[in-house]
Coordinates of C-alpha atoms in Angstrom, one line a residue:
Chain A
M9 CA 0.0 0.0 0.0
K10 CA 1.4 3.4 -1.0
A11 CA 2.0 6.0 1.7
L12 CA -1.3 7.8 2.5
S13 CA -2.2 10.8 4.7
K14 CA -4.9 10.6 7.3
L15 CA -7.3 12.4 5.0
Q16 CA -6.6 10.0 2.1
A17 CA -7.0 7.0 4.4
Q18 CA -10.4 8.4 5.6
Q19 CA -11.4 9.1 2.0
R20 CA -10.6 5.4 1.2
V21 CA -12.7 4.2 4.1
D22 CA -15.6 6.4 3.0
Q23 CA -15.3 5.1 -0.5
I24 CA -15.5 1.5 0.8
S25 CA -18.7 2.3 2.8
A26 CA -20.3 4.1 -0.2
F27 CA -19.3 1.1 -2.4
D28 CA -21.0 -1.4 0.0
R29 CA -24.2 0.7 0.1
E30 CA -24.2 1.1 -3.7
L31 CA -23.6 -2.6 -4.2
D32 CA -26.6 -3.4 -2.0
N33 CA -28.7 -1.1 -4.1
L34 CA -27.5 -2.6 -7.4
G35 CA -28.2 -6.1 -6.0
Q36 CA -31.8 -5.1 -4.9
D37 CA -32.4 -3.6 -8.4
Q38 CA -30.9 -6.8 -10.0
V39 CA -28.4 -4.7 -12.0
L40 CA -25.3 -6.3 -10.6
V41 CA -25.4 -9.4 -8.3
L42 CA -22.1 -10.8 -7.1
D43 CA -22.0 -14.4 -6.3
A44 CA -21.1 -15.5 -2.7
E45 CA -17.4 -16.1 -3.5
Q46 CA -16.9 -12.8 -5.2
R47 CA -18.7 -11.0 -2.4
A48 CA -16.6 -12.8 0.2
R49 CA -13.3 -11.8 -1.7
V50 CA -14.3 -8.2 -1.9
S51 CA -15.5 -8.2 1.8
N52 CA -12.2 -9.8 3.0
Y53 CA -10.1 -7.4 1.0
H54 CA -12.0 -4.4 2.4
Q55 CA -11.8 -5.8 6.0
Q56 CA -8.0 -6.2 5.7
L57 CA -7.6 -2.8 4.2
M58 CA -9.7 -1.2 6.9
T59 CA -7.7 -3.0 9.6
E60 CA -4.5 -1.9 8.1
L61 CA -5.6 1.7 7.7
G62 CA -7.0 1.6 11.3
S63 CA -3.7 0.5 12.6
H64 CA -1.9 3.5 11.1
F65 CA -4.6 6.3 11.4
D66 CA -7.3 7.3 13.8
I67 CA -10.0 6.8 11.2
D68 CA -13.8 6.9 11.5
R69 CA -15.5 3.7 10.1
D70 CA -19.1 4.9 10.3
T71 CA -21.2 8.1 10.5
Q72 CA -21.5 7.8 14.3
S73 CA -17.8 7.7 14.9
R74 CA -17.4 10.6 12.4
Q75 CA -19.8 12.7 14.4
L76 CA -17.9 11.9 17.6
S77 CA -14.7 12.8 16.0
M78 CA -16.1 16.2 15.0
G79 CA -17.1 16.6 18.7
L80 CA -13.5 15.7 19.7
R81 CA -12.1 18.3 17.2
I82 CA -14.4 21.0 18.5
S83 CA -13.6 20.2 22.1
S84 CA -9.9 20.1 21.3
F85 CA -10.0 23.5 19.7
L86 CA -12.0 25.1 22.5
G87 CA -9.9 23.4 25.1
A88 CA -6.7 24.7 23.4
L89 CA -8.0 28.3 23.4
A90 CA -9.2 28.1 27.0
L91 CA -6.0 26.5 28.2
A92 CA -4.0 29.3 26.4
A93 CA -6.1 32.0 28.1
S94 CA -5.8 30.1 31.5
V95 CA -2.0 30.1 31.2
F96 CA -1.9 33.8 30.4
F97 CA -4.1 34.8 33.4
L98 CA -2.1 32.4 35.6
F99 CA 1.1 34.2 34.8
R100 CA -0.6 37.6 35.2
Q101 CA -1.9 36.7 38.6
F102 CA 1.3 35.3 40.2
W103 CA 4.3 36.5 38.3
G104 CA 4.7 39.7 40.4
V105 CA 5.4 37.7 43.6
F106 CA 8.5 36.0 42.2
S107 CA 12.0 37.4 42.1
T108 CA 13.4 38.3 38.7
A109 CA 15.5 35.2 38.6
A110 CA 12.5 33.0 39.5
Q111 CA 10.4 34.8 36.9
T112 CA 13.0 34.1 34.2
S113 CA 13.3 30.5 35.2
V114 CA 9.6 30.0 35.3
L115 CA 9.1 31.5 31.9
I116 CA 11.9 29.5 30.2
G117 CA 10.9 26.4 32.1
A118 CA 7.3 26.7 31.1
S119 CA 8.3 26.9 27.4
L120 CA 10.6 23.9 27.6
G121 CA 8.3 22.0 29.9
T122 CA 5.2 22.3 27.8
L123 CA 7.3 21.3 24.7
G124 CA 8.5 18.2 26.6
L125 CA 4.9 17.5 27.6
T126 CA 3.9 17.7 23.9
A127 CA 6.6 15.1 23.1
F128 CA 5.5 12.9 26.0
I129 CA 1.8 13.0 25.0
A130 CA 2.7 12.5 21.3
S131 CA 4.4 9.2 22.3
R132 CA 1.2 7.9 23.9
D133 CA -1.6 9.6 21.9
A134 CA -2.4 7.8 18.6
S135 CA -5.4 10.0 17.9
G136 CA -3.3 13.2 18.1
Y137 CA -6.0 15.3 19.7
F138 CA -4.3 15.6 23.1
T139 CA -0.9 16.2 21.3
K140 CA -2.5 19.1 19.5
L141 CA -3.8 20.5 22.7
A142 CA -0.4 20.3 24.3
A143 CA 1.2 21.9 21.2
V144 CA -1.1 24.9 21.5
L145 CA -0.1 25.2 25.2
A146 CA 3.6 25.0 24.3
F147 CA 3.1 27.8 21.7
T148 CA 1.2 30.0 24.2
C149 CA 3.9 29.5 26.8
F150 CA 6.6 30.5 24.3
V151 CA 4.7 33.7 23.3
L152 CA 4.3 34.6 27.0
N153 CA 8.0 33.7 27.6
V154 CA 9.3 36.2 25.0
S155 CA 6.8 39.0 25.8
L156 CA 7.0 38.8 29.6
L157 CA 10.8 38.4 29.5
G158 CA 10.8 41.6 27.4
Q159 CA 8.7 43.3 30.0
I160 CA 10.7 42.1 33.0
Y161 CA 14.0 43.4 31.5
N162 CA 12.5 46.4 29.7
I163 CA 13.6 45.2 26.3
T164 CA 12.7 47.4 23.4
P165 CA 9.6 45.9 21.7
S166 CA 10.7 44.6 18.3
D167 CA 9.1 42.9 15.3
M168 CA 11.9 40.4 15.6
A169 CA 9.8 38.6 18.3
L170 CA 7.4 37.6 15.6
L171 CA 10.0 35.6 13.8
P172 CA 10.6 33.0 16.6
W173 CA 6.9 32.9 17.3
A174 CA 6.2 32.1 13.7
A175 CA 9.0 29.5 13.6
L176 CA 7.8 27.7 16.7
A177 CA 4.1 27.8 15.6
L178 CA 5.1 26.3 12.2
L179 CA 7.4 23.6 13.7
L180 CA 4.6 22.5 16.0
A181 CA 2.0 22.8 13.3
Y182 CA 4.0 20.4 11.1
F183 CA 4.9 18.2 14.1
C184 CA 1.2 17.5 14.9
Q185 CA -0.6 18.5 11.7
L186 CA -2.5 21.3 13.4
R187 CA -3.9 24.0 11.1
L188 CA -4.7 26.3 14.1
L189 CA -0.9 26.7 14.7
L190 CA -0.3 26.9 11.0
V191 CA -2.5 29.9 10.8
A192 CA -0.9 31.4 13.9
G193 CA 2.5 30.9 12.4
L194 CA 1.6 32.4 9.1
L195 CA 0.0 35.4 10.7
C196 CA 3.2 36.0 12.7
L197 CA 5.2 35.7 9.5
I198 CA 2.9 38.1 7.6
A199 CA 3.0 40.6 10.4
F200 CA 6.8 40.3 10.5
V201 CA 7.3 40.9 6.8
A202 CA 4.8 43.8 6.8
A203 CA 6.6 45.4 9.8
R204 CA 10.0 44.8 8.2
V205 CA 9.1 46.3 4.9
G206 CA 7.6 49.3 6.8
T207 CA 10.8 49.8 8.9
W208 CA 12.9 49.9 5.7
G209 CA 10.9 53.0 4.8
G210 CA 11.6 54.5 8.3
M211 CA 8.2 53.6 9.7
Y212 CA 7.7 52.4 13.3
W213 CA 7.1 48.7 13.2
L214 CA 4.0 48.7 15.3
D215 CA 2.4 51.0 12.8
L216 CA 2.4 48.1 10.3
G217 CA -1.4 48.3 9.9
R218 CA -1.1 51.9 8.6
R219 CA 0.4 50.8 5.3
P220 CA -1.7 47.9 3.9
E221 CA 0.5 47.6 0.9
N222 CA 3.3 46.2 3.1
F223 CA 1.2 43.0 3.4
L224 CA 1.0 42.4 -0.3
P225 CA 4.5 41.0 -1.1
L226 CA 4.0 37.8 1.0
A227 CA 0.4 37.2 -0.1
L228 CA 1.2 35.8 -3.6
L229 CA 4.1 33.8 -2.2
L230 CA 1.8 32.1 0.4
F231 CA -0.9 31.5 -2.1
W232 CA 1.4 29.7 -4.5
L233 CA 3.6 28.0 -2.0
P234 CA 1.6 24.7 -1.8
S235 CA 1.8 24.5 -5.6
W236 CA 5.6 24.5 -5.4
L237 CA 5.9 22.5 -2.2
P238 CA 3.3 19.7 -2.2
H239 CA 1.7 19.1 1.2
H240 CA 0.1 15.7 0.5
K241 CA 1.1 14.4 3.9
Y242 CA -0.5 17.4 5.7
D243 CA -4.3 17.4 5.6
G244 CA -5.7 20.8 4.7
F245 CA -2.4 22.6 4.9
A246 CA -2.4 23.5 1.2
G247 CA -5.9 25.0 1.4
T248 CA -5.0 26.9 4.5
Y249 CA -1.9 28.5 2.8
R250 CA -4.1 29.5 -0.1
I251 CA -6.9 31.0 2.1
V252 CA -4.4 32.9 4.3
G253 CA -2.5 34.1 1.2
L254 CA -5.7 35.3 -0.5
L255 CA -6.9 37.1 2.6
C256 CA -3.5 38.7 3.0
L257 CA -4.0 40.0 -0.6
L258 CA -7.6 41.0 -0.6
L259 CA -8.1 42.5 2.9
P260 CA -5.4 45.2 2.4
M261 CA -6.9 45.9 -1.1
L262 CA -10.3 46.3 0.6
L263 CA -8.8 48.8 3.1
L264 CA -7.0 50.7 0.3
A265 CA -10.1 50.7 -1.8
N266 CA -11.8 52.7 0.9
W267 CA -8.8 54.7 2.4
G268 CA -6.5 55.6 -0.4
S269 CA -4.4 57.9 1.8
S270 CA -2.7 54.9 3.3
S271 CA -1.1 54.0 -0.1
Y272 CA 2.4 54.5 -1.2
L273 CA 1.1 55.4 -4.7
P274 CA 1.8 59.1 -5.4
W275 CA -1.6 59.8 -6.9
P276 CA -4.8 61.4 -5.6
N277 CA -6.8 59.3 -3.1
S278 CA -9.7 58.9 -5.5
V279 CA -7.4 57.4 -8.2
V280 CA -5.7 55.1 -5.7
E281 CA -9.1 53.9 -4.3
G282 CA -10.4 53.3 -7.8
I283 CA -7.3 51.2 -8.7
Y284 CA -7.7 49.1 -5.6
Q285 CA -11.5 48.6 -6.1
I286 CA -10.8 47.3 -9.6
L287 CA -7.9 45.1 -8.3
G288 CA -10.1 43.8 -5.5
F289 CA -12.9 42.8 -7.9
V290 CA -10.4 41.2 -10.4
G291 CA -8.5 39.4 -7.6
S292 CA -11.7 38.0 -6.0
A293 CA -13.1 36.9 -9.4
A294 CA -9.7 35.4 -10.4
A295 CA -9.7 33.4 -7.1
I296 CA -13.2 32.1 -7.8
W297 CA -12.2 31.1 -11.4
L298 CA -8.9 29.5 -10.4
G299 CA -10.5 27.7 -7.3
T300 CA -13.2 26.3 -9.5
R301 CA -10.8 25.1 -12.2
R302 CA -8.4 23.4 -9.6
G303 CA -11.1 22.2 -7.2
W304 CA -9.9 24.4 -4.4
T305 CA -13.1 24.8 -2.3
G306 CA -11.6 27.1 0.3
T307 CA -10.2 29.4 -2.4
V308 CA -13.6 29.6 -4.1
N309 CA -15.4 30.4 -0.9
T310 CA -12.9 33.0 0.2
G311 CA -13.1 34.6 -3.3
V312 CA -16.9 34.7 -3.2
V313 CA -17.0 36.2 0.3
M314 CA -14.5 38.9 -0.7
F315 CA -16.2 39.6 -4.0
V316 CA -19.5 40.1 -2.1
I317 CA -17.8 42.4 0.5
F318 CA -16.2 44.5 -2.3
L319 CA -19.5 44.7 -4.1
Y320 CA -21.5 45.7 -1.0
T321 CA -19.1 48.3 0.2
K322 CA -19.2 49.9 -3.3
V323 CA -23.0 49.7 -3.4
F324 CA -23.1 51.3 0.1
D325 CA -20.8 54.1 -1.1
W326 CA -22.8 54.8 -4.2
W327 CA -26.4 54.5 -3.1
W328 CA -26.9 54.5 0.7
E329 CA -27.3 58.3 0.8
L330 CA -29.1 58.6 -2.5
M331 CA -31.8 56.0 -2.1
P332 CA -34.7 55.3 0.3
K333 CA -33.7 52.3 2.4
Y334 CA -36.3 49.9 1.0
L335 CA -34.9 50.5 -2.5
F336 CA -31.3 50.1 -1.3
F337 CA -32.0 46.7 0.4
M338 CA -34.2 45.7 -2.6
I339 CA -31.1 46.2 -4.9
I340 CA -28.9 44.2 -2.5
A341 CA -31.5 41.4 -2.6
L342 CA -31.6 41.5 -6.4
M343 CA -27.8 41.4 -6.5
A344 CA -27.8 38.4 -4.3
I345 CA -30.3 36.7 -6.6
L346 CA -28.1 37.6 -9.6
L347 CA -25.1 36.2 -7.9
M348 CA -27.0 33.0 -7.1
L349 CA -27.9 32.7 -10.8
I350 CA -24.4 33.2 -11.9
F351 CA -23.1 30.6 -9.5
Q352 CA -25.8 28.1 -10.5
R353 CA -24.8 28.6 -14.2
L354 CA -21.2 28.2 -13.3
R355 CA -21.9 25.0 -11.4
A356 CA -23.9 23.7 -14.4
V357 CA -21.0 24.5 -16.8
T358 CA -18.5 22.9 -14.4
S359 CA -20.6 19.7 -14.0
S360 CA -21.1 19.3 -17.8
A361 CA -17.4 19.8 -18.3
S362 CA -16.5 17.2 -15.8
T363 CA -19.1 14.8 -17.3
G364 CA -17.6 15.4 -20.7
V365 CA -14.2 14.6 -19.3
Q366 CA -15.4 11.3 -17.8
Q367 CA -17.1 10.3 -21.1
Chain B
M9 CA 10.4 7.0 22.3
S10 CA 7.9 6.3 19.6
F11 CA 6.0 9.4 18.3
H12 CA 3.1 7.6 16.5
G13 CA 4.3 9.1 13.2
F14 CA 5.0 12.6 14.5
P15 CA 8.3 13.8 13.1
R16 CA 10.8 13.9 16.0
N17 CA 13.3 16.2 14.3
L18 CA 10.8 19.1 14.4
L19 CA 10.5 18.8 18.1
I20 CA 14.2 18.9 18.6
L21 CA 14.4 22.0 16.4
A22 CA 11.6 23.6 18.5
G23 CA 13.5 22.9 21.7
G24 CA 16.7 24.4 20.2
L25 CA 14.7 27.5 19.1
I26 CA 13.4 28.1 22.6
V27 CA 16.9 27.8 24.1
V28 CA 18.5 30.1 21.4
V29 CA 15.8 32.8 21.6
N30 CA 16.0 33.0 25.4
S31 CA 19.9 33.0 25.3
V32 CA 19.9 35.8 22.8
M33 CA 17.5 37.9 24.9
L34 CA 19.4 37.4 28.1
I35 CA 22.8 38.1 26.5
G36 CA 21.2 41.3 25.1
V37 CA 20.1 42.3 28.6
A38 CA 23.6 41.6 30.0
Y39 CA 25.1 43.7 27.2
N40 CA 22.7 46.6 27.8
R41 CA 23.4 46.6 31.6
S42 CA 27.2 46.3 31.2
A43 CA 27.5 50.1 30.9
E44 CA 25.2 53.0 31.7
S45 CA 24.5 55.7 29.1
T46 CA 22.3 57.7 31.5
R47 CA 21.4 57.6 35.2
L48 CA 18.6 59.8 36.6
Q49 CA 17.2 60.1 40.1
L50 CA 13.5 60.5 39.5
D51 CA 10.5 60.8 41.8
Q52 CA 6.7 60.5 41.6
R53 CA 6.7 63.4 39.1
E54 CA 8.4 61.3 36.5
L55 CA 7.6 57.8 37.6
A56 CA 3.8 57.4 37.7
L57 CA 2.2 54.4 39.3
P58 CA -0.3 52.5 37.2
P59 CA -3.8 53.9 37.3
I60 CA -6.1 52.1 39.7
W61 CA -8.3 50.6 36.9
R62 CA -5.3 48.8 35.6
Y63 CA -4.0 47.7 38.9
N64 CA -6.4 45.0 39.8
E65 CA -6.1 41.9 41.9
E66 CA -5.4 39.7 38.9
D67 CA -2.3 41.6 37.8
S68 CA 0.5 41.1 40.4
G69 CA 3.2 42.8 38.3
L70 CA 4.1 46.5 38.8
H71 CA 5.3 48.9 36.1
L72 CA 6.1 52.6 36.5
Q73 CA 5.1 54.9 33.6
L74 CA 7.8 57.4 32.6
R75 CA 6.2 60.8 32.4
W76 CA 7.7 63.4 30.1
R77 CA 6.6 66.6 28.4
V78 CA 7.3 68.8 25.4
E79 CA 7.1 72.5 24.8
H80 CA 4.2 73.1 22.6
S81 CA 3.5 76.9 22.5
N82 CA 4.1 80.2 24.3
D83 CA 0.7 80.1 25.9
E84 CA 1.1 80.1 29.7
F85 CA -1.5 77.5 30.4
H86 CA -1.0 75.3 27.4
A87 CA 2.7 75.6 26.9
Y88 CA 3.5 72.0 27.6
R89 CA 2.0 68.8 26.5
D90 CA 2.2 65.4 28.1
A91 CA 0.8 62.0 27.6
Y92 CA -1.3 62.9 24.5
N93 CA -0.9 65.2 21.6
R94 CA 2.7 66.0 22.1
L95 CA 3.1 68.5 19.3
A96 CA 6.6 69.9 19.7
K97 CA 7.2 73.6 19.1
W98 CA 10.8 73.0 18.2
L99 CA 10.1 70.2 15.8
D100 CA 9.5 72.3 12.7
A101 CA 9.6 71.5 9.0
D102 CA 13.4 71.8 8.7
K103 CA 14.0 69.6 11.7
L104 CA 11.5 67.0 10.3
R105 CA 13.3 67.1 6.9
E106 CA 16.6 66.5 8.8
L107 CA 15.0 63.5 10.4
G108 CA 14.2 62.0 7.0
F109 CA 10.6 63.0 6.3
S110 CA 9.9 63.5 2.6
E111 CA 8.4 66.7 1.2
R112 CA 5.2 64.7 0.4
A113 CA 4.9 63.7 4.1
L114 CA 5.3 67.4 5.2
H115 CA 2.8 68.7 2.7
F116 CA -0.7 69.2 4.0
D117 CA -3.3 67.6 1.7
P118 CA -6.9 68.8 2.5
A119 CA -8.2 65.7 0.7
A120 CA -6.3 63.5 3.2
P121 CA -6.1 65.7 6.3
Y122 CA -4.9 62.8 8.5
R123 CA -2.3 61.4 6.2
G124 CA 0.4 62.4 8.7
W125 CA -0.4 59.4 10.8
T126 CA 0.7 57.1 8.0
S127 CA 4.1 58.7 7.9
S128 CA 5.4 58.1 11.4
R129 CA 9.1 57.3 11.7
Q130 CA 11.3 56.2 14.5
G131 CA 13.7 58.8 15.8
W132 CA 16.1 59.4 18.6
L133 CA 15.1 62.0 21.2
V134 CA 17.0 64.0 23.8
L135 CA 15.1 64.4 27.1
E136 CA 16.4 67.0 29.5
F137 CA 15.9 66.3 33.2
D138 CA 15.5 69.3 35.6
G139 CA 17.2 71.7 33.2
E140 CA 16.6 74.9 31.4
Q141 CA 13.3 73.8 30.0
H142 CA 12.0 73.0 33.5
Q143 CA 13.3 76.3 34.8
L144 CA 11.4 78.1 31.9
A145 CA 8.2 76.2 32.8
L146 CA 8.6 77.3 36.5
T147 CA 9.3 80.9 35.5
R148 CA 6.3 81.0 33.2
A149 CA 4.0 79.5 35.8
R150 CA 5.2 81.7 38.6
G151 CA 5.2 84.8 36.4
A152 CA 1.6 84.1 35.4
W153 CA 0.5 83.6 39.0
E154 CA 2.3 86.8 40.2
R155 CA 0.7 88.9 37.4
A156 CA -2.7 87.4 38.1
R157 CA -2.3 88.0 41.8
A158 CA -1.2 91.6 41.3
A159 CA -4.2 92.2 39.1
R160 CA -6.5 90.7 41.7
D161 CA -5.0 92.8 44.5
A162 CA -5.5 95.9 42.4
D163 CA -9.2 95.1 41.9
P164 CA -10.3 92.7 44.7
D165 CA -14.0 92.9 43.7
D166 CA -13.5 91.5 40.2
D167 CA -14.6 87.9 40.2
T168 CA -12.9 87.1 36.9
L169 CA -9.6 88.3 38.2
R170 CA -10.0 86.3 41.4
Q171 CA -10.7 83.2 39.5
Q172 CA -7.7 83.8 37.2
A173 CA -5.5 84.2 40.3
Q174 CA -6.8 80.9 41.8
A175 CA -6.3 79.1 38.5
T176 CA -2.7 80.4 38.0
E177 CA -1.9 79.6 41.6
L178 CA -3.0 76.0 41.1
H179 CA -1.1 75.9 37.9
W180 CA 2.1 77.2 39.6
N181 CA 1.7 74.7 42.5
S182 CA 1.2 71.9 40.1
E183 CA 4.2 72.9 38.0
R184 CA 6.4 73.1 41.1
D185 CA 5.3 69.9 42.9
E186 CA 3.5 67.6 40.5
Q187 CA 4.5 68.0 36.8
S188 CA 7.3 66.1 35.2
R189 CA 10.7 67.7 35.0
L190 CA 11.7 65.6 32.0
F191 CA 11.3 67.5 28.7
A192 CA 11.9 66.3 25.1
I193 CA 14.1 69.1 23.7
D194 CA 15.8 67.7 20.5
A195 CA 15.8 64.9 18.0
G196 CA 18.3 63.3 15.7
R197 CA 18.9 60.3 13.5
S198 CA 21.5 58.6 15.7
P199 CA 22.1 58.4 19.4
S200 CA 25.9 58.9 19.1
E201 CA 25.4 62.2 17.3
L202 CA 23.0 63.4 20.0
R203 CA 25.3 62.2 22.8
A204 CA 28.1 64.3 21.2
R205 CA 25.8 67.3 21.4
Y206 CA 24.5 66.6 24.9
P207 CA 27.4 64.8 26.7
D208 CA 26.0 65.3 30.3
S209 CA 24.6 61.8 31.0
D210 CA 23.2 62.9 34.4
R211 CA 21.0 65.4 32.7
Y212 CA 20.3 64.3 29.2
L213 CA 18.5 61.0 28.4
I214 CA 18.7 59.6 24.9
A215 CA 15.8 57.4 24.0
R216 CA 14.0 56.3 20.9
G217 CA 10.5 57.2 20.1
R218 CA 8.0 57.8 17.3
I219 CA 7.7 61.1 15.4
Q220 CA 5.0 62.0 12.9
P221 CA 4.2 65.2 11.0
D222 CA 1.0 66.9 12.0
W223 CA -1.0 70.1 11.8
T224 CA -2.9 71.8 14.6
S225 CA -6.6 72.2 14.0
E226 CA -6.1 76.0 13.9
S227 CA -3.3 75.6 11.3
R228 CA -5.5 73.3 9.1
Q229 CA -7.8 76.2 8.6
R230 CA -5.1 78.5 7.3
P231 CA -4.3 78.8 3.5
D232 CA -0.8 77.6 4.2
P233 CA -0.9 75.2 7.2
V234 CA 2.3 75.0 9.2
V235 CA 3.6 71.5 9.9
A236 CA 4.8 70.5 13.4
G237 CA 6.2 67.2 14.7
R238 CA 4.1 65.2 17.0
I239 CA 6.2 63.0 19.3
G240 CA 4.6 59.6 20.0
P241 CA 5.4 57.4 22.9
L242 CA 9.0 56.4 23.6
D243 CA 9.9 52.8 22.7
I244 CA 10.1 52.0 26.4
E245 CA 8.0 54.1 28.8
S246 CA 6.9 51.4 31.1
I247 CA 9.6 50.4 33.6
H248 CA 9.3 47.1 35.4
V249 CA 9.6 47.1 39.2
P250 CA 11.4 43.9 40.4
M251 CA 10.0 42.3 43.5
S252 CA 13.2 43.3 45.5
L253 CA 12.4 47.0 44.9
R254 CA 8.6 46.8 45.2
H255 CA 8.6 47.9 48.9
H256 CA 9.7 51.4 47.8
F257 CA 6.4 51.9 46.1
E258 CA 4.1 49.9 48.4
Q259 CA 3.0 52.9 50.5
D260 CA 2.0 55.0 47.5
L261 CA 0.3 52.0 46.0
Q262 CA -1.8 51.7 49.2
N263 CA -2.6 55.5 49.2
R264 CA -3.7 55.7 45.6
G265 CA -7.1 57.2 45.0
Q266 CA -7.2 58.5 48.6
G267 CA -6.0 62.0 47.8
A268 CA -2.7 61.6 49.6
N269 CA 0.5 62.9 47.9
H270 CA 2.8 60.3 46.4
T271 CA 6.4 60.4 47.7
H272 CA 8.2 57.6 45.9
R273 CA 11.5 58.0 44.3
G274 CA 13.6 55.8 42.1
T275 CA 16.9 55.8 40.3
V276 CA 16.7 54.6 36.7
A277 CA 19.6 53.7 34.5
W278 CA 19.7 53.4 30.8
G279 CA 22.2 51.0 29.3
R280 CA 24.2 50.5 26.1
R281 CA 21.1 49.7 24.1
Y282 CA 19.2 52.7 25.7
E283 CA 17.0 50.2 27.6
P284 CA 16.2 51.3 31.2
W285 CA 16.2 49.4 34.5
L286 CA 15.2 50.5 38.0
L287 CA 18.0 50.7 40.6
G288 CA 15.9 51.6 43.6
E289 CA 16.5 54.8 45.6
Q290 CA 20.2 54.7 45.8
P291 CA 22.1 57.5 44.1

């Protein structure tokens, strides 16, 4: 059996379940009836395959266990956030009663200790849920470690702190295949690059949000990264890179489309805003087109949401003051219906194209 | 140890990262504290306790806020600005150009009146402690009070003059006993250049902060608005109080909000990297 990721293994298990159900239907309709020996051979093969996949991955064999897994994932996510908040408030409550040396030791010890805990849990937790929880805790402790050490010793706040945070988040994300930490790592990286580009122009690094164009250089890189570096072994990572990259591109464009004075472009605000409005529409539409062609669901959804936001902000600018409110919302509703028709048409075209390919 | 398919190397790298980052930070602290660039003996006028709303039972840490001011105008009541809106009188267009601001950043655009806030830059500032600027502030406040008192004495029945005398007396008392003696007086592009101009390390503090071009609301109305530099917060304005020095501030912490005067003092040193640390009360 070739090397599979957990997602691929789960997809194979789902395929087997669907195949069994369809085979029953075909048998009932007398379209295809396997004899007992054939049926036993298929069943044995599937049993062996499921056992093998089950020994390597924490897979769900039926709908019920899938629902329970979803509950586990949600609990794990909420638990991770709550644990991170708890650690933050724990430090805040007690760190003032320690000497400086003790504070330093506690902070470094907490970072290393929670990393060790992650390793320990990883060695015992086949499902990975508890490992992910511990990894989020380790990342939180490291963020607190750097920021509180900076406060204790009055170190000049610097964008350089974002770099180790990004590095640890990404290392832990790849270690336990956790998209939450992947997003955290990418956000730190984006903030670092935006701050750095700003400081090259003399800007104070914490003012990074005042120049949205500083976010653009990394956006395209993040969007295309999974195309250059395949992430087959990491479920959902490629899609996450593309969504984060797309948001990193389109959100600054949305800001510049409304507040052109934040741009580096040496033209009047109205011209700058016009340029970014067009770029925003083109970028969102291109994301929808590319996502549809490549089967990137997250990219399509992000493109649709951003396209609608661009459209609505423009509609608001043009007509909110001019029109009675009932007419304004009527136009919004008509636009939504128009968009539904466009997407329905697009879906029909895509379906017929894929049917044609299959034939 | 088996990791159930989790890549062990990444965890080793993560451990190495934590050790390296902490080592770099602590070595940086040791380097900063290996020599002092400035040492100032400050008191409650410059070292403010955290406001009560921030100091709640769930935050056991203590930080002192460095209070400093800047000369804004010749107006006796509004001559100095602190905490917010520090538009510096001496930070004119030429000085801003010298600090690296472009002509575009200094040009007021009525279509984008708040563009200045997108053009902030980091700059090095000189803060004078208990020097000429403080003496000028005292002289101004005392002069205003003496003039108002003389006017009141000449016409004791005039309510307006009496109120002016009360206000100027309060202002003079505040200037003498409560207001910070630390004033931002100059800015430059490098700390070494500024230290060469202001060599007295017991009087002049060099610190990094944010500067941005701005225009007063009055100036915006004029046909040719005059740009002035607004000085933002210093990179480090909040100074940590180690547990070993906390007892110096405990009494004032207890008295906060009860109308009692604060009496705490503290010696603060700034090191090679212009980062401060509290030394306690010793000279």
